[in-house]
Short mmCIF file of N, CA and C in Angstrom, two decimals:
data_model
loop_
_atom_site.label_atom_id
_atom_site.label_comp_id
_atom_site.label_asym_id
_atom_site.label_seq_id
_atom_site.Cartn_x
_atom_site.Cartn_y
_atom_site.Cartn_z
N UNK C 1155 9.85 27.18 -11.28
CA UNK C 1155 9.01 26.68 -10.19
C UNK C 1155 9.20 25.17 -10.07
N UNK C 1156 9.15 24.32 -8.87
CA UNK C 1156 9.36 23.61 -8.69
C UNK C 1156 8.02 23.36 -7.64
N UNK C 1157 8.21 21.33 -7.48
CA UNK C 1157 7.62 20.79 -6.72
C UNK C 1157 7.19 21.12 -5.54
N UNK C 1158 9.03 21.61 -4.97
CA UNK C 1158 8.98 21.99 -3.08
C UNK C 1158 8.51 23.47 -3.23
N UNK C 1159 8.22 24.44 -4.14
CA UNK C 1159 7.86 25.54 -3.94
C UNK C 1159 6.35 25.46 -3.95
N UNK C 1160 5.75 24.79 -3.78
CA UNK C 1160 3.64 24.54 -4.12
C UNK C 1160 4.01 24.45 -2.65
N UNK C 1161 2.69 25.55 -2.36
CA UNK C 1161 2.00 25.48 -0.64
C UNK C 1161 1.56 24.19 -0.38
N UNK C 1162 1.26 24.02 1.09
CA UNK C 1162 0.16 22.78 0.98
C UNK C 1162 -1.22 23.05 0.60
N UNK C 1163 -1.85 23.99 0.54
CA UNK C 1163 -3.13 24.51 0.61
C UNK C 1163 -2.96 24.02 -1.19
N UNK C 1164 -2.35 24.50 -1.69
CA UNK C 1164 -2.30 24.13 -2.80
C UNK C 1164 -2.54 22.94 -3.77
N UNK C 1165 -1.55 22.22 -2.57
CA UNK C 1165 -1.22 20.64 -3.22
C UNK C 1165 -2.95 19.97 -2.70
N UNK C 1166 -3.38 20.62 -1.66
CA UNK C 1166 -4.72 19.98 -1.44
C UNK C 1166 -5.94 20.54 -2.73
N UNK C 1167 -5.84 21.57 -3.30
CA UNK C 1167 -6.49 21.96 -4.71
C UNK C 1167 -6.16 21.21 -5.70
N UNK C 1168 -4.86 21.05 -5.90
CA UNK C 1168 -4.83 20.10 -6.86
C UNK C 1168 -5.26 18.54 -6.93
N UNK C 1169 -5.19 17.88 -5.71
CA UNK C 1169 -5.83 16.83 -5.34
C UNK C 1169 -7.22 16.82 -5.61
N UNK C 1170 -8.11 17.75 -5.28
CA UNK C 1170 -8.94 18.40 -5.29
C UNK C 1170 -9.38 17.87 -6.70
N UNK C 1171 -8.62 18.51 -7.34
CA UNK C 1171 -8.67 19.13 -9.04
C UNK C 1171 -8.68 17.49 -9.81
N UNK C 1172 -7.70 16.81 -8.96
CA UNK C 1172 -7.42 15.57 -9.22
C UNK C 1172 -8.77 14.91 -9.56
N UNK C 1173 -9.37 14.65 -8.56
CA UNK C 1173 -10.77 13.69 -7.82
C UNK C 1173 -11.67 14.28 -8.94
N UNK C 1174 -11.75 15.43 -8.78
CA UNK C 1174 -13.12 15.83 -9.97
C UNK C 1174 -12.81 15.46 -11.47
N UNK C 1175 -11.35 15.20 -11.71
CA UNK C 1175 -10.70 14.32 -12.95
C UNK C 1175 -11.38 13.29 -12.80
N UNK C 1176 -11.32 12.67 -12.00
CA UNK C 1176 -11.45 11.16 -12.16
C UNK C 1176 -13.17 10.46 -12.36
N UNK C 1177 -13.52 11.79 -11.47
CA UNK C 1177 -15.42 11.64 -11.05
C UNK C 1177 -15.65 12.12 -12.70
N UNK C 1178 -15.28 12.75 -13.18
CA UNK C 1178 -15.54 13.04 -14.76
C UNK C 1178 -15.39 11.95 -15.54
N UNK C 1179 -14.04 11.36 -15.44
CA UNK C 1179 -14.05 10.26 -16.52
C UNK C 1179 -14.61 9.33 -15.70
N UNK C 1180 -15.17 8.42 -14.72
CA UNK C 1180 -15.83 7.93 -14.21
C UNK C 1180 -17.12 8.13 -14.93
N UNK C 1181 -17.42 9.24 -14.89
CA UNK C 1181 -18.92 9.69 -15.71
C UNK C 1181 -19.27 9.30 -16.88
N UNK C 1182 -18.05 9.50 -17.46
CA UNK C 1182 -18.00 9.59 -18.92
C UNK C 1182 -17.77 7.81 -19.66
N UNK C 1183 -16.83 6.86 -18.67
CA UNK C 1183 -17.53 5.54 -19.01
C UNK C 1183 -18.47 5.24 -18.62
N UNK C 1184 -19.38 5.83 -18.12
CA UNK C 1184 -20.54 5.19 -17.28
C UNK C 1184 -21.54 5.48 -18.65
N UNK C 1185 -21.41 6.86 -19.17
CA UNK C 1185 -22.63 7.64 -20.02
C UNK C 1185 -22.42 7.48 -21.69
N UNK C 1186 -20.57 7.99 -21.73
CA UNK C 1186 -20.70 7.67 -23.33
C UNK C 1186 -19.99 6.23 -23.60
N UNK C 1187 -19.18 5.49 -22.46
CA UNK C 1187 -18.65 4.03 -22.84
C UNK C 1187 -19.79 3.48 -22.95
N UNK C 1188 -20.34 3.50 -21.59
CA UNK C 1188 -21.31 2.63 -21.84
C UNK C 1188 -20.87 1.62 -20.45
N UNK C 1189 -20.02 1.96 -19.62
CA UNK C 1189 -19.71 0.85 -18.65
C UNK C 1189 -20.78 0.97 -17.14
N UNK C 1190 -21.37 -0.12 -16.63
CA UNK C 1190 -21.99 -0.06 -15.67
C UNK C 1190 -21.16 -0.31 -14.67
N UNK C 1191 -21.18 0.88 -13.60
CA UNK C 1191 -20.52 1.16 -12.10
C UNK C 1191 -20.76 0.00 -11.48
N UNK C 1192 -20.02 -0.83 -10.78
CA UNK C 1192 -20.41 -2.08 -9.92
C UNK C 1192 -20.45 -1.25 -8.22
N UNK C 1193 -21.13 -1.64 -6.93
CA UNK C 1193 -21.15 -1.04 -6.20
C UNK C 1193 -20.11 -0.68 -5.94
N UNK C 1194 -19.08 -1.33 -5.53
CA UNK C 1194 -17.72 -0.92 -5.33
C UNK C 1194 -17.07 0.46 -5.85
N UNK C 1195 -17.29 0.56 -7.56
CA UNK C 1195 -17.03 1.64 -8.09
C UNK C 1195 -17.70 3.13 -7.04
N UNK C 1196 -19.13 2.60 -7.16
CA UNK C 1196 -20.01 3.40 -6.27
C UNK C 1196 -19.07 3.98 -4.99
N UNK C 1197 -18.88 3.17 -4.31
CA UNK C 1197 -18.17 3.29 -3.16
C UNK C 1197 -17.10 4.16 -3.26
N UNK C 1198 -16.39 3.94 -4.51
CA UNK C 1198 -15.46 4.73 -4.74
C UNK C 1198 -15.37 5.92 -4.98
N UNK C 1199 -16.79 6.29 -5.93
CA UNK C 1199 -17.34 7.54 -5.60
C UNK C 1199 -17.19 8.53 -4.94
N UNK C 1200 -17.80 7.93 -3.92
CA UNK C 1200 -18.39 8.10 -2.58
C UNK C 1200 -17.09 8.74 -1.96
N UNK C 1201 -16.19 8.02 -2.16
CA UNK C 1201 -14.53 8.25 -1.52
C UNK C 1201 -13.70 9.46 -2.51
N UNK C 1202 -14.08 9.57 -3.47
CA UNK C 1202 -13.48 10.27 -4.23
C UNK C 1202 -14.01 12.16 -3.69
N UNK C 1203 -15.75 11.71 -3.67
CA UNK C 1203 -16.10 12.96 -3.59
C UNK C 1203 -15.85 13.43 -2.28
N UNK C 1204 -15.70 12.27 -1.31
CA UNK C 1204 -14.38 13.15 0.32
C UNK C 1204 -13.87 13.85 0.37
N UNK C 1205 -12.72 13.07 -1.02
CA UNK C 1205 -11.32 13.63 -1.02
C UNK C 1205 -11.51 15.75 -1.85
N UNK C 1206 -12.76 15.29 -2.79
CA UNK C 1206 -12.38 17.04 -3.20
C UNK C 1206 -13.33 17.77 -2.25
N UNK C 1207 -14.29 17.27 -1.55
CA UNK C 1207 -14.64 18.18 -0.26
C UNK C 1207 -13.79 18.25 0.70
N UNK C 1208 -12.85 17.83 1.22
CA UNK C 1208 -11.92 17.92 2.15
C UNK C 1208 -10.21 19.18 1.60
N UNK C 1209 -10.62 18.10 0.49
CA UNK C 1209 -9.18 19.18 -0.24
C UNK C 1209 -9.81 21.13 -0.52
N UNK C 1210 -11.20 20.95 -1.12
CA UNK C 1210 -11.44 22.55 -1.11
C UNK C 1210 -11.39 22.93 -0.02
N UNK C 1211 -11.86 22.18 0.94
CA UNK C 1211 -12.38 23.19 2.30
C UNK C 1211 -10.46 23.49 2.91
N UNK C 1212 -9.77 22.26 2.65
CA UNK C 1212 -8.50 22.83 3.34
C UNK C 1212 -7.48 23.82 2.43
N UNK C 1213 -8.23 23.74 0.88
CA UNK C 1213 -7.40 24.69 0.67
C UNK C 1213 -7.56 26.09 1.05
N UNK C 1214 -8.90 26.11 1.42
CA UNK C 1214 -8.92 27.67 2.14
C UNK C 1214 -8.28 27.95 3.29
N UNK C 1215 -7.84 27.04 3.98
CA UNK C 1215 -7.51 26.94 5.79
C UNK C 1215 -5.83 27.14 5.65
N UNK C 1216 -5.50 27.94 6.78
CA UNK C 1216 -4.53 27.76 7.26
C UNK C 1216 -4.04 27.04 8.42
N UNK C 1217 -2.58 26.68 8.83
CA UNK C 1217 -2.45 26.09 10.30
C UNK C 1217 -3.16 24.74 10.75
N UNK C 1218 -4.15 25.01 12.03
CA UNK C 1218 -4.65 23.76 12.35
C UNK C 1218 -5.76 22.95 11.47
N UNK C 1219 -6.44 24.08 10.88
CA UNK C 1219 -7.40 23.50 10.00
C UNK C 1219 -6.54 23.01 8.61
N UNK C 1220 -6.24 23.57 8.45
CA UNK C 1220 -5.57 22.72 6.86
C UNK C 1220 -4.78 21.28 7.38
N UNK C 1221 -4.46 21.58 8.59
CA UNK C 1221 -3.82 20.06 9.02
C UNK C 1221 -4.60 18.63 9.61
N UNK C 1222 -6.46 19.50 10.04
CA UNK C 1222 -7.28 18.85 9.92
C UNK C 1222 -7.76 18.04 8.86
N UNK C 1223 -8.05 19.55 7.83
CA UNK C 1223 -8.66 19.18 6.55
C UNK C 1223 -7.58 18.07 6.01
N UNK C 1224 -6.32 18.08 5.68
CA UNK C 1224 -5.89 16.88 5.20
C UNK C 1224 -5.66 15.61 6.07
N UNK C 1225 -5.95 15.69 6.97
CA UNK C 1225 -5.95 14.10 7.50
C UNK C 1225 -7.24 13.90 7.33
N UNK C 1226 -8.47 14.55 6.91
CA UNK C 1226 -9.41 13.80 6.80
C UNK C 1226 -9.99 13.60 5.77
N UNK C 1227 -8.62 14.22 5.02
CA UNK C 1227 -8.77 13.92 3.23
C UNK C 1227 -8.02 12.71 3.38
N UNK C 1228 -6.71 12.45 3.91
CA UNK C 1228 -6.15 10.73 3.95
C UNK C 1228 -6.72 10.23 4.38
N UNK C 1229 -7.74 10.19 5.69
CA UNK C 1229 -8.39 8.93 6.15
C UNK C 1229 -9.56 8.53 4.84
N UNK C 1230 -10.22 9.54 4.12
CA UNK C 1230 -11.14 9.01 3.27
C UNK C 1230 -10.64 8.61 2.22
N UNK C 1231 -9.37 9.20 1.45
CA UNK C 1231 -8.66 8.14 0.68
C UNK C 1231 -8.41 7.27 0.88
N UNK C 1232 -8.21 6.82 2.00
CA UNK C 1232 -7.62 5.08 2.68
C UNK C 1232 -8.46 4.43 2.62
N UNK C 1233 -9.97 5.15 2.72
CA UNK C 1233 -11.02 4.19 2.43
C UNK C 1233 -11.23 3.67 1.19
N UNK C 1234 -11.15 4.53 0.57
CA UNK C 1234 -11.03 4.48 -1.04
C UNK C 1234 -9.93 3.76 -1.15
N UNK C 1235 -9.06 3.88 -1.36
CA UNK C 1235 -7.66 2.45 -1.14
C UNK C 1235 -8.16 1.09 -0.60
N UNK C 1236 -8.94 1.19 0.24
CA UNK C 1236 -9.46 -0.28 0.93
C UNK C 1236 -10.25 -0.84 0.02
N UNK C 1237 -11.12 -0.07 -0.18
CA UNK C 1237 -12.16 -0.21 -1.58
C UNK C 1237 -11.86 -0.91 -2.68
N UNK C 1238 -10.77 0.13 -3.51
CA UNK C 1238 -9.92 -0.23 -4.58
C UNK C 1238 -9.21 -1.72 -4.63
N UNK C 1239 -8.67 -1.90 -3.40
CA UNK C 1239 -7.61 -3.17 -3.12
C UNK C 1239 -8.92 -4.28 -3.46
N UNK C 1240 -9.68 -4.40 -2.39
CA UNK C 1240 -10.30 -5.18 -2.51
C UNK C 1240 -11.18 -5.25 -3.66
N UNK C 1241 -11.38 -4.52 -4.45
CA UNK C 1241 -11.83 -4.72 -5.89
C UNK C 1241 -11.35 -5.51 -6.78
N UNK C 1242 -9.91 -4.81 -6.49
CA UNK C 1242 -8.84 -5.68 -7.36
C UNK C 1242 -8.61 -6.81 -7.22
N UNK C 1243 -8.14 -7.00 -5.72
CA UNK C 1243 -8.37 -8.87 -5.05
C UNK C 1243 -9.52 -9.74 -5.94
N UNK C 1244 -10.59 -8.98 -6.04
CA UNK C 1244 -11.91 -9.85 -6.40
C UNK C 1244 -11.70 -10.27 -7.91
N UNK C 1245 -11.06 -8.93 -8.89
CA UNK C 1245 -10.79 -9.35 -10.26
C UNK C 1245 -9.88 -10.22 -10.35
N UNK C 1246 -8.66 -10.06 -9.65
CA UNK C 1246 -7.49 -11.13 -9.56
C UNK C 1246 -7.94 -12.57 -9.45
N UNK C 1247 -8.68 -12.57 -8.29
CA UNK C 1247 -9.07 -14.06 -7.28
C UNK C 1247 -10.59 -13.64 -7.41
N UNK C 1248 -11.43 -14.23 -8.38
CA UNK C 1248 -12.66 -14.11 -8.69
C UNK C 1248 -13.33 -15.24 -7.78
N UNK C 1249 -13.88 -15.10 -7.07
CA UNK C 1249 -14.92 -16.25 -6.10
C UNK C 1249 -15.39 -16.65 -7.40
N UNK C 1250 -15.92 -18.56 -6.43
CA UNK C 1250 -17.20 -18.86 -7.49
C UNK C 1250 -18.47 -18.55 -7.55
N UNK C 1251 -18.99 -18.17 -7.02
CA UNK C 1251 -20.36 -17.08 -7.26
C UNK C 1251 -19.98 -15.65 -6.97
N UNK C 1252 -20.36 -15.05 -8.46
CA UNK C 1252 -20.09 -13.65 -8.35
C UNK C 1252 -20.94 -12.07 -7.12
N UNK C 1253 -20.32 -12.18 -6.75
CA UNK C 1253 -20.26 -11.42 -5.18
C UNK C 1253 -19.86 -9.89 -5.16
N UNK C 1254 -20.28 -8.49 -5.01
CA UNK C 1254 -19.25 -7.64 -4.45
C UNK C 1254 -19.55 -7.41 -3.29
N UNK C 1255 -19.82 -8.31 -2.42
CA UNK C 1255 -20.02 -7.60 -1.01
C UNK C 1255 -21.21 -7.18 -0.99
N UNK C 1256 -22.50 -7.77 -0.37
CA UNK C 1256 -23.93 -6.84 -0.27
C UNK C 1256 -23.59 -5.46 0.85
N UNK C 1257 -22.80 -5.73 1.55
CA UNK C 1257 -22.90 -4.93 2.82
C UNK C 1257 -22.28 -3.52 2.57
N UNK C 1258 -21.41 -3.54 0.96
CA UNK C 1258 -21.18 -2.33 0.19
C UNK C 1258 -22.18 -1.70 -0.69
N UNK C 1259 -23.37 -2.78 -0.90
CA UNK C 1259 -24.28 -1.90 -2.05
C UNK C 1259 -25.58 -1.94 -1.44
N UNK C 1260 -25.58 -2.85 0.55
CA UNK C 1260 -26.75 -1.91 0.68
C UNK C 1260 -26.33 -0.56 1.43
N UNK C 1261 -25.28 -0.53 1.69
CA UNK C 1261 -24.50 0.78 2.55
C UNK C 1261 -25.03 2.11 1.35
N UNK C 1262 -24.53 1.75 0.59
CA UNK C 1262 -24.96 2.59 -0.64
C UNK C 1262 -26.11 2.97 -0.89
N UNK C 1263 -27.19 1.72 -0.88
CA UNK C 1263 -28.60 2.17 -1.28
C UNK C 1263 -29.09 3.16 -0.28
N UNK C 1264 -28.46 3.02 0.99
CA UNK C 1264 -29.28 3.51 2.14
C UNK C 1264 -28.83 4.68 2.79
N UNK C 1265 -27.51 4.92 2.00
CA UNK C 1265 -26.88 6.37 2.29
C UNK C 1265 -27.71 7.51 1.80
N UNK C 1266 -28.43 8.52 1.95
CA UNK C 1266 -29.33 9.65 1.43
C UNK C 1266 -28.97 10.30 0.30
N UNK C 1267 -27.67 10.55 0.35
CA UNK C 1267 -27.02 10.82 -0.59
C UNK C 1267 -27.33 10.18 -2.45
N UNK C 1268 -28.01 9.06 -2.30
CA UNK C 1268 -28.12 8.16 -3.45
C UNK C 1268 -29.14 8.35 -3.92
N UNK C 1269 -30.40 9.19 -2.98
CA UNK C 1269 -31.97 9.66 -3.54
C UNK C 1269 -31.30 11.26 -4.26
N UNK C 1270 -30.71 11.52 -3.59
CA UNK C 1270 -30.14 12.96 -4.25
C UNK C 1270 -29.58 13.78 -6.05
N UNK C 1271 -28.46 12.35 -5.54
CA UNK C 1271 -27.89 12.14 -7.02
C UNK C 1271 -28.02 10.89 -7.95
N UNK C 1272 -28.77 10.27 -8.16
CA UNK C 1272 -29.45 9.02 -8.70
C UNK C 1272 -28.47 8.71 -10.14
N UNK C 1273 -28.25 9.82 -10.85
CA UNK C 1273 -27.75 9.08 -12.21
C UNK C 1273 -25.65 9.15 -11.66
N UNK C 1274 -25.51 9.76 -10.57
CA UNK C 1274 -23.84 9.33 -10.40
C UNK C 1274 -24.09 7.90 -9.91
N UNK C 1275 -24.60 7.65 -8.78
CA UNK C 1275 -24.25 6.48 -8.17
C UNK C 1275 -25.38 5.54 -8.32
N UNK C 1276 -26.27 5.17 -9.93
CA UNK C 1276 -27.07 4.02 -10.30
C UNK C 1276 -25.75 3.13 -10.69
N UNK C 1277 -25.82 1.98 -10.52
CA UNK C 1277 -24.53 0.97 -11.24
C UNK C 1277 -25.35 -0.34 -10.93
N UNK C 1278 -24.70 -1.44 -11.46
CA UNK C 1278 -25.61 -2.82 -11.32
C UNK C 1278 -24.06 -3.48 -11.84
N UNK C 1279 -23.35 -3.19 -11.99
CA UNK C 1279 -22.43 -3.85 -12.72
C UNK C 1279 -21.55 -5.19 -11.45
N UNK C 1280 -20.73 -6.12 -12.39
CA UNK C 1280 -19.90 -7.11 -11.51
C UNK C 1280 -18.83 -6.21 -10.82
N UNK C 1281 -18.56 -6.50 -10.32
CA UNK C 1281 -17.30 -5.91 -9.62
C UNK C 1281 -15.98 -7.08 -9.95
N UNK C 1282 -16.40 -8.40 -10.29
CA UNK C 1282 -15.27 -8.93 -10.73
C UNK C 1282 -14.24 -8.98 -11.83
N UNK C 1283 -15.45 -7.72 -12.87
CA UNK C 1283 -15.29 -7.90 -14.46
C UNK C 1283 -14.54 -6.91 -14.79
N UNK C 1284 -13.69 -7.16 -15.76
CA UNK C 1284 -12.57 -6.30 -15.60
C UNK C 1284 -13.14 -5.13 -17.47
N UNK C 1285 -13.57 -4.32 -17.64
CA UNK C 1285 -14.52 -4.24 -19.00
C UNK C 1285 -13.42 -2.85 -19.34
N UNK C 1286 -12.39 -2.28 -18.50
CA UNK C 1286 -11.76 -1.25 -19.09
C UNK C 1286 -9.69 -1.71 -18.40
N UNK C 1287 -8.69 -1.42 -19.37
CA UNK C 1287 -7.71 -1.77 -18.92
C UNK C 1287 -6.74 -0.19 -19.48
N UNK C 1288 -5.62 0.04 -18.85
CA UNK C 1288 -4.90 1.25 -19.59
C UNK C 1288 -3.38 0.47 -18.75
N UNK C 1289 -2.66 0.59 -19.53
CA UNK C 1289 -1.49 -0.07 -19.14
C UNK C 1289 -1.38 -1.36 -18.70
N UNK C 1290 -2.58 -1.95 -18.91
CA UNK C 1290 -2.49 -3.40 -17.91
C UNK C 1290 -3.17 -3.28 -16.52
N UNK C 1291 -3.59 -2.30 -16.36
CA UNK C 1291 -4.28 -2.45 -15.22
C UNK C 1291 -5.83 -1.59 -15.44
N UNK C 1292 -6.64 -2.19 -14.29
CA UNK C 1292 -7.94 -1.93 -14.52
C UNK C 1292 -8.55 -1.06 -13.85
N UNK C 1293 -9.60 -0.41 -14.38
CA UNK C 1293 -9.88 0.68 -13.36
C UNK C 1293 -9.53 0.64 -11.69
N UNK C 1294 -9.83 -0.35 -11.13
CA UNK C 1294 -10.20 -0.37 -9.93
C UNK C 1294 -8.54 -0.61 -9.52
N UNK C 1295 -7.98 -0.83 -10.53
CA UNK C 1295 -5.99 -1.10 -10.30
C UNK C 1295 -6.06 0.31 -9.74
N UNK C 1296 -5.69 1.27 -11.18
CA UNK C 1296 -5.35 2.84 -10.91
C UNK C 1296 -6.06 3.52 -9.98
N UNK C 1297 -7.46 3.54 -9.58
CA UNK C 1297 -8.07 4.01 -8.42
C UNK C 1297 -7.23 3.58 -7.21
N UNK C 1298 -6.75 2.36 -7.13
CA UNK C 1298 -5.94 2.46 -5.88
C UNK C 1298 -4.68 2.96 -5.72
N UNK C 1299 -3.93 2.76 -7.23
CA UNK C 1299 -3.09 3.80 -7.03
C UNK C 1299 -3.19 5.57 -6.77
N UNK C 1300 -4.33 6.01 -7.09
CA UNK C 1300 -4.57 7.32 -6.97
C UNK C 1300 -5.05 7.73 -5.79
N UNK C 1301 -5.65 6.29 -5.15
CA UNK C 1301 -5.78 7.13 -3.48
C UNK C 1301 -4.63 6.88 -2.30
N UNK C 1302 -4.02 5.97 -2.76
CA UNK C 1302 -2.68 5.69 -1.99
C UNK C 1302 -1.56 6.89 -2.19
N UNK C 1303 -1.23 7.63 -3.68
CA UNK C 1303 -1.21 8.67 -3.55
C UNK C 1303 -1.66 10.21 -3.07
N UNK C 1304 -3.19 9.81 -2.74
CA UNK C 1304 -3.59 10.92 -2.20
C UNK C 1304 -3.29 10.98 -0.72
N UNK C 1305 -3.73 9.79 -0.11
CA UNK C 1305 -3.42 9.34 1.42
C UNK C 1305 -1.73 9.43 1.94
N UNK C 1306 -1.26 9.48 1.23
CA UNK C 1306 -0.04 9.86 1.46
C UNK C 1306 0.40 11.30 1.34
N UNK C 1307 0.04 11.70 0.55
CA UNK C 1307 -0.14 13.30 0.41
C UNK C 1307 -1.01 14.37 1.50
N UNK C 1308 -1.87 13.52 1.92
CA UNK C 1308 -2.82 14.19 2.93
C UNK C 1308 -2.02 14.33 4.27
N UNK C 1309 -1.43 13.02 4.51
CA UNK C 1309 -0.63 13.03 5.59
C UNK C 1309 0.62 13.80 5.64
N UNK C 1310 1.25 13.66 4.45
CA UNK C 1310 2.35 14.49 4.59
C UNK C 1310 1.90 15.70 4.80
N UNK C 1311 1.02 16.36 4.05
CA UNK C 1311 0.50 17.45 4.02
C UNK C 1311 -0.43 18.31 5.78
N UNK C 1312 -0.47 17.20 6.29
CA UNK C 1312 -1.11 17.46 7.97
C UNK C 1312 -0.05 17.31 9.02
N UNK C 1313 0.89 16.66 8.39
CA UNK C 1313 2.01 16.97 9.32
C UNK C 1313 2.94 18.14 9.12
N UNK C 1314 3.19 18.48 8.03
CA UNK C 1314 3.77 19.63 7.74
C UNK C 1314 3.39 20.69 8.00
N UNK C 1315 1.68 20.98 7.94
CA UNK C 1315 0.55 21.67 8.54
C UNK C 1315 0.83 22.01 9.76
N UNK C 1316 0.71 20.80 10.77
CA UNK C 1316 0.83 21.23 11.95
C UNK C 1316 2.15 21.46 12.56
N UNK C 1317 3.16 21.02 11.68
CA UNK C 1317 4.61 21.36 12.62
C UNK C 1317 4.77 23.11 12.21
N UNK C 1318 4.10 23.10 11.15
CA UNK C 1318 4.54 24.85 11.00
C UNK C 1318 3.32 26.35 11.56
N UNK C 1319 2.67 25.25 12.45
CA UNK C 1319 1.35 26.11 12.73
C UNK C 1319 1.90 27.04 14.00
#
C-alpha cells in the first residue's frame, strides 16, 4: 500500500485523527506539564477543533460534499496557520510590553463555546514565552507547520474531489 492508493475521504480521517493528536497533547501540557495556554494557543484550539469537525463530516461524504468539507477544513487551517505565524513572529520579535492581541482573547472569552468547555480553553499564559521546544522549534513553530500541512491537503483534497465528482 502506498500513499497514492489512500482515498480522499480517508486522508481527511486521518487529518482528523491528526488534530485530536495534537488537542490531546495540547491537553496534556496544559494538565500534567503544567504549561498555561496563552490566548493564541486558545485560538488554536479553536482551529484545530475545525479541522477534525470538517475532516469527520467529509470523511463520510462523497463528490461535492467531500470537496466542500475539505475546503472548509483548509480555510480553517489557514486560520490556524495565521494564528500560529503570528505567534511565532511575537516569540521571534517580542514587543516591549508583553501583548497577544486583546482582540484574540476577547474573541475567545465571548465565543459560547468557552462557557461550555471551560477547562480546554482556560489559559492566561504569554504568548511571547517560548516554555516548550522539540527540535528547536516551539510549540506555536510546529502548529504552523501542521496546519500549513493540513491546508494544503484540504485543498488538494477539494480539488481532486470535485474534478472526479
Amino acid at each position: 500500500m502506498n500513499l497514492a492508493s489512500i482515498t480522499p475521504s480517508r486522508w481527511l480521517a486521518l487529518i482528523a485523527l491528526s488534530a485530536i493528536g495534537m488537542l490531546v497533547f495540547g491537553l496534556y501540557l496544559q494538565h500534567v506539564v503544567g504549561l498555561n495556554p496563552c490566548p493564541m494557543c486558545i485560538v488554536q484550539r479553536y482551529a484545530l477543533i475545525g479541522v477534525v469537525v470538517f475532516g469527520a463530516i467529509g470523511w463520510r461524504l462523497r463528490g461535492w460534499g467531500l470537496a466542500v468539507s475539505a475546503l472548509l477544513l483548509a480555510l480553517t487551517a489557514g486560520f490556524g496557520g495565521f494564528t500560529a505565524a503570528r505567534q511565532s513572529w511575537l516569540q521571534w520579535y517580542p514587543p516591549e510590553i508583553v501583548t497577544c492581541g486583546r482582540d484574540f482573547y476577547g474573541m475567545v472569552e465571548n465565543f459560547p463555546i468557552n462557557r461550555a468547555i471551560p477547562m480546554i480553553f482556560k489559559g492566561s499564559g504569554d504568548c511571547t514565552k517560548i516554555d516548550w521546544t522539540f527540535l528547536g522549534g516551539s510549540i506555536a513553530n510546529w502548529s504552523f507547520v501542521a496546519f500549513v500541512v493540513f491546508t494544503i491537503m484540504g485543498v488538494a483534497i477539494a480539488v481532486q474531489a470535485w474534478r472526479s465528482r
